[in-house]
Coordinates of C-alpha atoms and ligand atoms in Angstrom, one line a residue:
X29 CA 68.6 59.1 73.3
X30 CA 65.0 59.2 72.7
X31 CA 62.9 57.4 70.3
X32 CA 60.4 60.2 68.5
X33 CA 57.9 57.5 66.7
X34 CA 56.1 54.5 68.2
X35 CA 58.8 52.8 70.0
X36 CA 61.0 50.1 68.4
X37 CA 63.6 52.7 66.9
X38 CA 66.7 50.6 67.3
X39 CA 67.8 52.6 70.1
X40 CA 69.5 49.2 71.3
X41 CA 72.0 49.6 68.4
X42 CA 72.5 53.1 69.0
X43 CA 73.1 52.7 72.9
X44 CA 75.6 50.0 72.4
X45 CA 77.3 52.1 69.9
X46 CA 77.6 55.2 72.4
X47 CA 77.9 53.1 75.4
X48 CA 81.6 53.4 74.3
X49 CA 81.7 56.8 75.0
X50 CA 80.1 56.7 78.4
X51 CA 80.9 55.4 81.5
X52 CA 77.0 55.4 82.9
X53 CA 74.0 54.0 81.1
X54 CA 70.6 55.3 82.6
X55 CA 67.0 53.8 82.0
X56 CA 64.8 56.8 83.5
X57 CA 61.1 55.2 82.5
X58 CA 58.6 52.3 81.1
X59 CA 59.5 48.5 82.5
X60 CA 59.6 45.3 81.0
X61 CA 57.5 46.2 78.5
X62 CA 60.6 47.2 76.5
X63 CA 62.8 45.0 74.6
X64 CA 66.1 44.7 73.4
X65 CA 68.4 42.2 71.3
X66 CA 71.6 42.4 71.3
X67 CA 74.6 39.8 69.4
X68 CA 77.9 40.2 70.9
X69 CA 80.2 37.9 69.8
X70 CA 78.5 35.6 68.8
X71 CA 76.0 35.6 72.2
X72 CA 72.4 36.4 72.2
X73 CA 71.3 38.8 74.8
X74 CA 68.0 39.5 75.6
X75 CA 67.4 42.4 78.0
X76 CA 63.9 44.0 78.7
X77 CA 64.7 45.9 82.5
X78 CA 68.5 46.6 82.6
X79 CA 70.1 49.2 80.1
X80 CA 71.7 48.0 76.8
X81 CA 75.1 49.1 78.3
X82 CA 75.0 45.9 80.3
X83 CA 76.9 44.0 78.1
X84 CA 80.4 45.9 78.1
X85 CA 82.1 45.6 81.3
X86 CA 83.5 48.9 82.0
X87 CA 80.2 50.3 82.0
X88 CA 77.6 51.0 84.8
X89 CA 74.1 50.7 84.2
X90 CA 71.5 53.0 86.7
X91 CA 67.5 51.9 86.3
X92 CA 66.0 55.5 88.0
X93 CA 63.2 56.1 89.9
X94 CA 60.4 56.3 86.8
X95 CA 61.2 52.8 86.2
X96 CA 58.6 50.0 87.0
X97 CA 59.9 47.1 88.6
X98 CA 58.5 43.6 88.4
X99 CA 61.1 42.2 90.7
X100 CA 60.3 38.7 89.5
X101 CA 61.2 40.0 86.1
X102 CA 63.7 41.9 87.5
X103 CA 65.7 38.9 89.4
X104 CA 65.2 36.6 86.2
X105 CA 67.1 38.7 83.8
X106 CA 69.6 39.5 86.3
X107 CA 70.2 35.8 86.9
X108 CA 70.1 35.0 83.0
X109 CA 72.6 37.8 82.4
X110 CA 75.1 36.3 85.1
X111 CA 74.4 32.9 83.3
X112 CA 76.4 34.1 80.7
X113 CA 78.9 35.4 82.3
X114 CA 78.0 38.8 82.8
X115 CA 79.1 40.2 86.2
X116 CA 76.3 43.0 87.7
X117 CA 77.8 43.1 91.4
X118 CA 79.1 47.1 91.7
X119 CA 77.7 48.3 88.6
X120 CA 73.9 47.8 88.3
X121 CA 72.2 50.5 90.9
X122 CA 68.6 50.0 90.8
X123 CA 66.8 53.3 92.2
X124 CA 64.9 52.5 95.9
X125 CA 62.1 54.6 94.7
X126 CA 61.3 52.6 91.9
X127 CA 57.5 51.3 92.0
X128 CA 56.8 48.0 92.2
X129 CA 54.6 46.1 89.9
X130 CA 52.5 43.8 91.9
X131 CA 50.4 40.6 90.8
X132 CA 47.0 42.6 90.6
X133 CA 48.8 45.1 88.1
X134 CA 48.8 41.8 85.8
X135 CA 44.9 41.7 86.4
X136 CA 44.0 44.7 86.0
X137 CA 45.1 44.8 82.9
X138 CA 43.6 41.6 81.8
X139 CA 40.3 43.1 83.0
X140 CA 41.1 46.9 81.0
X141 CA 42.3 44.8 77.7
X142 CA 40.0 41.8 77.9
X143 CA 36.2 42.6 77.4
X144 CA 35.0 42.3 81.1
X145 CA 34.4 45.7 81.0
X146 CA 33.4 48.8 79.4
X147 CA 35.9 51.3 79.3
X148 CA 36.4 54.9 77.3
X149 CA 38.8 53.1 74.7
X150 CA 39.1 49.6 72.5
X151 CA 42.3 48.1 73.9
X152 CA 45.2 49.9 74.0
X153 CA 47.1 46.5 72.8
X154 CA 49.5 46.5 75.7
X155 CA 52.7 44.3 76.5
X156 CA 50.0 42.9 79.8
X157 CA 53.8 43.9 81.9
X158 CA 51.0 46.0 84.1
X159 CA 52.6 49.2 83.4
X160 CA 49.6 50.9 83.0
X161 CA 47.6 49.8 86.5
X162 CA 51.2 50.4 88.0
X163 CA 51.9 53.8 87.3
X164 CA 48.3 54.4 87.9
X165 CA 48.5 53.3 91.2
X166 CA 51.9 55.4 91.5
X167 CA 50.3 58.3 90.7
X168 CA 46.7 57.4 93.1
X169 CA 49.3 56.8 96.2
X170 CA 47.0 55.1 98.2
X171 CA 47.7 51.2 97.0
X172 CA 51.7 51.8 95.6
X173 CA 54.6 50.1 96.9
X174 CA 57.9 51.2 95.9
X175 CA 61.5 49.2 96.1
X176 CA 62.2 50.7 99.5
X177 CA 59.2 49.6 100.9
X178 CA 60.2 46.4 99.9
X179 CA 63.5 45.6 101.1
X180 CA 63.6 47.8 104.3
X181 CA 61.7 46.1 106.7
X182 CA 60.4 42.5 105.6
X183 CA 57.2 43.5 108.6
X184 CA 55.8 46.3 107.1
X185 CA 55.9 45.3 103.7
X186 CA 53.9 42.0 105.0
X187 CA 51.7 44.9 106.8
X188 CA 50.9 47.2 103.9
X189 CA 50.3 44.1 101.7
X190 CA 47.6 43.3 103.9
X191 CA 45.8 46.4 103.9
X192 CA 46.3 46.9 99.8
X193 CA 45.2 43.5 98.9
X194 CA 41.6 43.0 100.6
X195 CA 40.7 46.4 98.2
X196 CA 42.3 45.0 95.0
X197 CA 40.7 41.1 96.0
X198 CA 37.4 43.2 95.9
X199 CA 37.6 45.4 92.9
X200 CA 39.0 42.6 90.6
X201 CA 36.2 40.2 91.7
X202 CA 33.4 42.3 90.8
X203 CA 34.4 42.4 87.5
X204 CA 35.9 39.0 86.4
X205 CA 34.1 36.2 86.5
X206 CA 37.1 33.9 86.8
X207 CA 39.1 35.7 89.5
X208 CA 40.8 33.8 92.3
X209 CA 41.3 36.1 95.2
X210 CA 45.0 37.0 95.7
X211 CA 46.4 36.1 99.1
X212 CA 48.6 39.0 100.6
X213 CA 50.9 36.3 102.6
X214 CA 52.1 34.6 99.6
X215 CA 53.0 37.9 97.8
X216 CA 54.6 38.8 100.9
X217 CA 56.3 35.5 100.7
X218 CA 57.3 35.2 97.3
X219 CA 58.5 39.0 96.7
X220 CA 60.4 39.3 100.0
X221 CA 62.6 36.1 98.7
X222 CA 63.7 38.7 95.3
X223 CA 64.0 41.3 98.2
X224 CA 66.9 39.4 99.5
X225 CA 68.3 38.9 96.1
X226 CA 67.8 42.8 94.8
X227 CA 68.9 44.3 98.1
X228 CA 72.6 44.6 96.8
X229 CA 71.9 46.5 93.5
X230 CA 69.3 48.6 95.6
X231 CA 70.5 52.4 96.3
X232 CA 70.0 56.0 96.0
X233 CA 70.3 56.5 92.9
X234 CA 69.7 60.4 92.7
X235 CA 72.6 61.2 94.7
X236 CA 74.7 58.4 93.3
X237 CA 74.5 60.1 89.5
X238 CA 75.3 63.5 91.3
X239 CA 77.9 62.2 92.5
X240 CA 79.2 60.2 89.3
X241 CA 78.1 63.7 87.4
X242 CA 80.3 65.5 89.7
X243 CA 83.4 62.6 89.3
X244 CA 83.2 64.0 85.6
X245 CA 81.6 60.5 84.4
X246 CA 79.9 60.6 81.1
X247 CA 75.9 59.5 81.4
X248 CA 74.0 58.5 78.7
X249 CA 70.3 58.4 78.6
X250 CA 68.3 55.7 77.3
X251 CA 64.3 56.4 76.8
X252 CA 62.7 53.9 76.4
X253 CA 59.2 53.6 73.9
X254 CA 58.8 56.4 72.1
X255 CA 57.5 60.3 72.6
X256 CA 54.1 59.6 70.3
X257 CA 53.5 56.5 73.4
X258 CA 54.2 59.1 76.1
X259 CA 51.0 59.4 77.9
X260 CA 51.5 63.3 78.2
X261 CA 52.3 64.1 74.6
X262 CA 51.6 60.7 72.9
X263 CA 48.6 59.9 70.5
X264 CA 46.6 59.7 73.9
X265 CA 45.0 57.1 75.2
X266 CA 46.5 54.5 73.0
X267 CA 49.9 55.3 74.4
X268 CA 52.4 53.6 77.6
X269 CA 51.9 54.6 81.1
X270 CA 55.3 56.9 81.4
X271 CA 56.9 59.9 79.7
X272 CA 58.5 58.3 76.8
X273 CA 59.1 61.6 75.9
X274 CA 60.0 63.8 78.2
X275 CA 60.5 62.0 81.4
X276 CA 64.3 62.1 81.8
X277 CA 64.4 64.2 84.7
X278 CA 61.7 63.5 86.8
X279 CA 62.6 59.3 86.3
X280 CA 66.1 60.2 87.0
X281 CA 66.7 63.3 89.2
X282 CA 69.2 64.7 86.7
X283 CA 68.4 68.1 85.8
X284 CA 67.4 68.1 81.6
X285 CA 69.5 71.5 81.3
X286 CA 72.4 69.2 82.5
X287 CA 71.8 67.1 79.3
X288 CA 74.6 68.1 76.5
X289 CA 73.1 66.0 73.5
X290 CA 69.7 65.3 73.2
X291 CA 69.2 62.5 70.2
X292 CA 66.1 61.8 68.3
X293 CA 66.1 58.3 66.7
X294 CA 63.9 57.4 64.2
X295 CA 63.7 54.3 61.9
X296 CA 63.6 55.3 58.0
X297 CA 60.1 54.7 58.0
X298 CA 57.0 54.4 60.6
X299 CA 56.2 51.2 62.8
X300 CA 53.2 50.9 65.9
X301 CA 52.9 47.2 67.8
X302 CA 49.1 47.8 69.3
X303 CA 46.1 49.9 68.6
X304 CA 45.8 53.3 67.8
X305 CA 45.6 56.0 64.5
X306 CA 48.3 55.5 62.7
X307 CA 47.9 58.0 59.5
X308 CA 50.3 56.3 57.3
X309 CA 49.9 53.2 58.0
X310 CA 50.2 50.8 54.9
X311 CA 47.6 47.5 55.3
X312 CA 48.8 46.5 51.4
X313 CA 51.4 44.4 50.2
X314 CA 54.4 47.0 50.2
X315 CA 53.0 47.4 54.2
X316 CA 54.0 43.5 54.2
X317 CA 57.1 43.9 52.7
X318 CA 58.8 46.4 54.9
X319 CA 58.0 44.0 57.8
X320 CA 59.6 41.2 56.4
X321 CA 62.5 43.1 55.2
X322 CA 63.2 44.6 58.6
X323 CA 62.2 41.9 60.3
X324 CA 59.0 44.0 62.3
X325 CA 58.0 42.0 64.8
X326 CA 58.1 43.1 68.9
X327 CA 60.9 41.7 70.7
X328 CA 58.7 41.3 74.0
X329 CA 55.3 40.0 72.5
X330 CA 56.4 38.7 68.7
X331 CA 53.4 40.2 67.5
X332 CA 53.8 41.6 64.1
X333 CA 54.2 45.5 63.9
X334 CA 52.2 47.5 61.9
X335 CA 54.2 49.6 59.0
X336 CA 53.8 52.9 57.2
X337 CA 55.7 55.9 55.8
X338 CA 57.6 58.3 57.7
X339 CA 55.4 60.4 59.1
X340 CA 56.8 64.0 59.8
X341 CA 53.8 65.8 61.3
X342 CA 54.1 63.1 64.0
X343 CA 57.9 63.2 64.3
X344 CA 58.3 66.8 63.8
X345 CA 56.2 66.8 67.1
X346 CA 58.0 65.1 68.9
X347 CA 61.3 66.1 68.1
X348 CA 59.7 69.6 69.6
X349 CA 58.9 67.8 72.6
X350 CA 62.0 66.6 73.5
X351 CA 64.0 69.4 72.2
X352 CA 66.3 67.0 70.1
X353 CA 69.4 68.6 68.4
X354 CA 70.3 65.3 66.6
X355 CA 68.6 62.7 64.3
X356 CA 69.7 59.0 63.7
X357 CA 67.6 57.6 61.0
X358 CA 67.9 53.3 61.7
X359 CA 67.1 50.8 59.3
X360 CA 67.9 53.4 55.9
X361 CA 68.6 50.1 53.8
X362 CA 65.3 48.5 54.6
X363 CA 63.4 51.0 52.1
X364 CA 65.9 49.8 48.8
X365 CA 64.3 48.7 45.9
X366 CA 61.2 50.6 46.3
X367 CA 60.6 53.2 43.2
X368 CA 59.7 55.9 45.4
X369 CA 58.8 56.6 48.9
X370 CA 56.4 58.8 50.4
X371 CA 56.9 61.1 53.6
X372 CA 53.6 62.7 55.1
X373 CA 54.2 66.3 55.3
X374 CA 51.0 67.3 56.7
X375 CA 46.8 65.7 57.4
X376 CA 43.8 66.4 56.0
X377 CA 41.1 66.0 58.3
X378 CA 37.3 64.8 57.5
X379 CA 36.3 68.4 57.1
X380 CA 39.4 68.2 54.1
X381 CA 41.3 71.0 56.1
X382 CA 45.2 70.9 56.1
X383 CA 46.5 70.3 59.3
X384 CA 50.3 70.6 60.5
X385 CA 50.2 68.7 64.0
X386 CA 48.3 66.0 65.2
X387 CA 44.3 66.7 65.9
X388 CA 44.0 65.4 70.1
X389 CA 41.1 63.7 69.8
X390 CA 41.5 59.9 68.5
X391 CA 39.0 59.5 66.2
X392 CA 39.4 62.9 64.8
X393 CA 43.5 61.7 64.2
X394 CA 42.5 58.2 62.5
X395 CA 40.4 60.0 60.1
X396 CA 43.1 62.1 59.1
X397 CA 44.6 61.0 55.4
X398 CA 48.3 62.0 55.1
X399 CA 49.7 64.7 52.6
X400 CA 52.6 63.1 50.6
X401 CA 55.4 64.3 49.8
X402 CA 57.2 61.9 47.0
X403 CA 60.5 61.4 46.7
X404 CA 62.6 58.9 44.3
X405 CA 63.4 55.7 45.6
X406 CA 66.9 53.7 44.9
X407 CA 68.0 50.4 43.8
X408 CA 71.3 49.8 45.7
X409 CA 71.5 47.5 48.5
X410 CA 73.0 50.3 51.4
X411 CA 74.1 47.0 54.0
X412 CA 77.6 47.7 53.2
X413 CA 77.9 51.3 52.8
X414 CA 80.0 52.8 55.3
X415 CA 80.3 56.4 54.2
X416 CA 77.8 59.3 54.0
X417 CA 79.1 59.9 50.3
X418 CA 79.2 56.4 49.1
X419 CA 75.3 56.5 49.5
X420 CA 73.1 57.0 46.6
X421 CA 72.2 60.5 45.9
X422 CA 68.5 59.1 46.4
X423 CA 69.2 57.9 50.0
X424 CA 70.9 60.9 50.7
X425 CA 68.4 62.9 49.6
X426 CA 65.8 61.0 51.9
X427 CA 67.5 61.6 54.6
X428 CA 68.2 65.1 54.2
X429 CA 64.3 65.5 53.0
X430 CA 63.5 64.3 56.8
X431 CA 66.2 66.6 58.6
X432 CA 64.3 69.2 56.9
X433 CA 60.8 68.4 57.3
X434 CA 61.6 67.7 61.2
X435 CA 63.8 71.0 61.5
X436 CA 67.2 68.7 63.2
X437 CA 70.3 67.9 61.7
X438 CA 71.2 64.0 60.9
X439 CA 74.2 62.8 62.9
X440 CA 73.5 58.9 62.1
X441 CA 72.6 56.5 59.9
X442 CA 72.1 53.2 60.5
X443 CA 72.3 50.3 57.7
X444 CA 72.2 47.0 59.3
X445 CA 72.3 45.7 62.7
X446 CA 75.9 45.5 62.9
X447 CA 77.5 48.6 64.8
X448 CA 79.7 48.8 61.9
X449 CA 76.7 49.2 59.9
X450 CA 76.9 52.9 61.1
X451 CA 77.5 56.2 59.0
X452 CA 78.4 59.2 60.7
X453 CA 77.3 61.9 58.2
X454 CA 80.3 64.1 59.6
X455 CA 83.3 61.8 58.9
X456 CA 84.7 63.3 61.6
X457 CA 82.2 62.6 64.6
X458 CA 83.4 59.4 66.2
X459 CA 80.8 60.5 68.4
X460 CA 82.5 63.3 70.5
Ligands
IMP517 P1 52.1 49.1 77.7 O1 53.4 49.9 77.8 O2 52.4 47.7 77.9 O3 51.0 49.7 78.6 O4 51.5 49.2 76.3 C1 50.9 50.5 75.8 C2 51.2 50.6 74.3 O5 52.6 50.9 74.1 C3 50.9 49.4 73.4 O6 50.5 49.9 72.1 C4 52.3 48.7 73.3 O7 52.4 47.9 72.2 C5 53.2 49.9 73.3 N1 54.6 49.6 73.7 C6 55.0 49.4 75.0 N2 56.3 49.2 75.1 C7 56.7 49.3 73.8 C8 58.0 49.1 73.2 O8 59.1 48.9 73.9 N3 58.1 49.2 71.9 C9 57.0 49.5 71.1 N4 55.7 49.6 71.6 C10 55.6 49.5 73.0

């Protein structure tokens, strides 16, 4: 399951749903930067690190090897999920290759975002998780730690702290004025007492979803962001640090050919928390309403999301990407009441030429002014329609407008938060 706009999909709904289906939930990329809700029974459960699948007890949740790890983050949400009675001992497997995000990740971000320095881009907008400076890091080698390094040998993590952290000390103080130098004993001290704590969940987690593949267990996949934030294919550089898109193999060591269903989920219209073009974006009152009727504000930050139209040049993109052969369009009842809504089929640039994919370069995207297509809007309030044919001939026409525009099939659509709030367009798929 992968999210094909800016993140914020309601993949969370969607995972829960299938989680019934699976026996294995996998989160293959990002960090804490993601953030999901989910009401069970009447209890609140906020998760950010561990998959969605968490939360029902016959399922066991993997966080792979492309995964950040802030283990402080890490531990907290661990110890807040047992809090409420939610047992992780033998079925939360944490990969030991999993980079660590360390206390000058934090800064460096503070020093990328903030306006210490000059850098090639206004501020991305981050979460400030220190995704970014982490995978960075990950991919420079020379100042990464990873979860092995910090569990295996409580002597040479102290070691390799001290030879990282008299580099970082130096870099971070020539460029912030209010810096206090770190001190590599009391990371050492501090991250070696969640060592302790994460050591159990800690394993191999390539071979152990071989071996669960070749038990016949059912895996799902949960991506999280979204493929126009993945910092390969994404509307670069105002994207994440990981492939949001396409990054289920190499974050999880299962081969992508292995993969049965690949699902694109999209939300009935366009959202983005952060900077960047965003084509369709609406800054006008309608723009207002959409947020307040789906309630657009990020789960991990609370800052208010910006909203637009669908935007099919973007999602037809990505859907290519990541070589989806399903769509479920989330939050469908949000758009009723409008009189008509608008789907960008295609740009026209500054030179007033008609583009069909997104232009790379970042000024030349957010001068870009989307080529509606119009469609009628409905009335109806769609919050307790169950069935594909009980929606308004408008609605369904939306939705099969977007199936078409993106070239992929609709399996799902989602009217409410409520997993009953669910229509499987084929009556017949209780989700195979
Ligand atoms: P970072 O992932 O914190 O580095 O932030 C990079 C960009 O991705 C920013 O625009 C964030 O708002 C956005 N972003 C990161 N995680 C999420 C998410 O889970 N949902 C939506 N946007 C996200």
């Amino acid at each position: 399951m992968v999210g094909l706009q800016w993140g914020d999909e309601a993949k969370g709904k969607l995972v829960d749903l299938l989680a019934d289906h699976h026996d294995v939930v996998v989160r293959y990329q990002g960090g804490a930067n993601a953030g999901h809700t989910i009401v069970a029974n009447g209890v609140t459960y906020k998760l950010s690190l561990v998959p969605t699948g968490v939360i029902r007890p016959e399922v066991t949740c993997v966080v792979g090897n492309g995964v950040v790890i802030d283990p402080e983050a890490l531990w907290r949400e661990i110890d807040t999920l047992s809090r409420q009675n939610i047992a992780l001992d033998g079925r939360l497997w944490i990969s030991d290759r999993a980079h660590l995000i360390l206390p000058w990740h934090l800064e460096e971000e503070r020093l990328t975002e903030g306006t210490a320095a000059a850098t090639a881009l206004e501020a991305i907008g981050t979460t400030r998780r220190g995704i970014g400076p982490c995978y960075r890091d990950k991919a420079g080698r020379a100042f990464a730690l990873r979860m092995a390094d910090l569990v295996d040998d409580p002597q040479r993590f102290r070691a390799l702290l001290a030879r990282i952290v008299p580099h970082k000390n130096r870099l971070l103080q020539t460029f912030l004025d209010d810096f206090t130098p770190f001190d590599a004993e009391e990371i050492a001290h501090r991250y070696l007492q969640h060592a302790e704590r994460l050591r159990p969940f800690l394993t191999d987690t390539v071979e152990w979803l071989h071996q669960a593949r070749q038990q016949g267990r059912r895996l799902l996949f949960e991506g999280a962001q979204g493929a126009m934030l993945d910092v390969d294919h994404g509307s670069y550089p105002y994207v994440t640090g990981s492939n949001a898109a396409c990054g289920l193999a190499s974050g999880s060591g299962v081969p992508a050919q292995t993969v049965r269903r690949w699902i694109g989920v999209v939300k009935a219209y366009s959202t983005r928390v952060g900077g960047g073009p965003f084509p369709t974006e609406l800054t006008n009152e309608l723009g207002q309403r959409i947020r307040e009727v789906g309630r657009e504000y990020g789960t991990v930050t609370g800052r208010p999301r910006r909203c637009g139209w669908f935007d099919a040049v973007m999602v037809r993109r990505a859907a290519r990407i990541v070589g989806v052969n399903e769509l479920a369009v989330m939050l469908l009842d949000v758009l009723s009441g409008l009189p008509s809504v608008n789907v960008a089929v295609a740009y026209e640039d500054d030179s007033g030429r008609r583009l069909t994919a997104p232009p790379a370069n970042p000024d030349r995207l957010a001068a870009c002014r989307p080529i509606y297509q119009t469609l009628p809007g409905w009335t109806e309030d769609l919050t307790g329609v169950r069935s594909w044919s009980d929606l308004p001939q408008a609605a369904r026409d939306y939705v099969e407008f977007l199936a078409e525009a993106i070239e992929v099939p609709v399996t799902f659509v989602s009217v409410g938060p409520d997993r009953l709030q669910t229509i499987y367009k084929d009556d017949k798929d209780q989700t195979r």
